[in-house]
């Protein structure tokens, strides 16, 4: 009979037989015991997992721990023999440079920082400006150009030969490039230093110690300025004469011992008389010479220099305008032809590895062809007022 509405049936509780519970407990205990025993006795519990074995390189014999306190290194532990490097001469240091043509390394000796070749700067030829020390003409009339000119004399039997001066610019920014130029180029080559090097004074002093005449490169405004910016403190046609002279004095304070200044770029500036004339007057006032790199046919430097009794030089050939060995060699042939025709010639180059290498090879034989390589002061055009 069915139960009346509102009343629930009594639920029956199922009870597992006592034997079934005992069996389940026993099975669980068995598996737990097996797992504990397996974990305790197995040396590699992850032995069934996939593994990757990486072979590590064997340590060199010198790095292996010694077997005992009395262990001695075997023959394999000895350092490999190296070719002996000859000791540097007094006052020099050995540096490694890279050959610009072949890429091979070469050890060369250059003057060391503490070497005795670095010449001093004459304090009587210095004036204090708001930027630091800048050149001036001595009270006795001594000009900086004369005081710091190269001391190498031309042999009497070569005095009538055509003269060639070579100016290598862009030095002082890279110490290694400057060292390579000093190591490979003869003292008669003139070095032009950029004003932006971090160790400019020391590098310039070392170059002077090697016998090189120095120039200071002065950044000047090109036609496409500011898209083409020569650098901080560039002389600009939009500045007043006083502002440009102040900038030039900052540039002149960056190093000492140079015989003159050279333009760096500056096609617009050198073609603008109102901007260039005050700068060249300042150059003459300081007892320096001026070198026009010849890159701009519109430059007025020659005319303004003559009007201000300023010693002046203009380059005839840009040696590495195409910086490849064949083109550099062709430019040097043209330089020799110009010197033979005019009695003297000036070439300018940039301190590129390929340029230094080709100039180095050319300089070794230029004398055999009847020329004499001279510093820039040996070709300078004398001021009109000079007697």
Short mmCIF file of C-alpha atoms in Angstrom, two decimals, residues 194-196 218-222 224-236 264-266:
data_model
loop_
_atom_site.label_atom_id
_atom_site.label_comp_id
_atom_site.label_asym_id
_atom_site.label_seq_id
_atom_site.Cartn_x
_atom_site.Cartn_y
_atom_site.Cartn_z
CA UNK A 194 90.28 67.96 -34.86
CA UNK A 195 89.36 70.08 -31.80
CA UNK A 196 87.01 67.39 -30.45
CA UNK A 218 88.53 74.93 -37.37
CA UNK A 219 84.94 73.88 -38.22
CA UNK A 220 83.22 76.36 -40.54
CA UNK A 221 79.72 76.57 -41.95
CA UNK A 222 79.01 74.61 -45.17
CA UNK A 224 73.94 72.73 -46.29
CA UNK A 225 74.26 73.63 -42.60
CA UNK A 226 72.67 72.50 -40.25
CA UNK A 227 71.87 69.30 -42.16
CA UNK A 228 75.63 68.94 -42.48
CA UNK A 229 76.99 70.07 -39.11
CA UNK A 230 80.79 70.21 -38.64
CA UNK A 231 80.46 70.10 -34.85
CA UNK A 232 80.21 72.26 -31.68
CA UNK A 233 81.45 75.86 -31.86
CA UNK A 234 81.23 75.91 -35.67
CA UNK A 235 81.92 79.36 -37.11
CA UNK A 236 78.71 80.64 -38.74
CA UNK A 264 87.21 72.05 -41.77
CA UNK A 265 84.39 72.21 -44.35
CA UNK A 266 83.15 75.83 -44.55
#
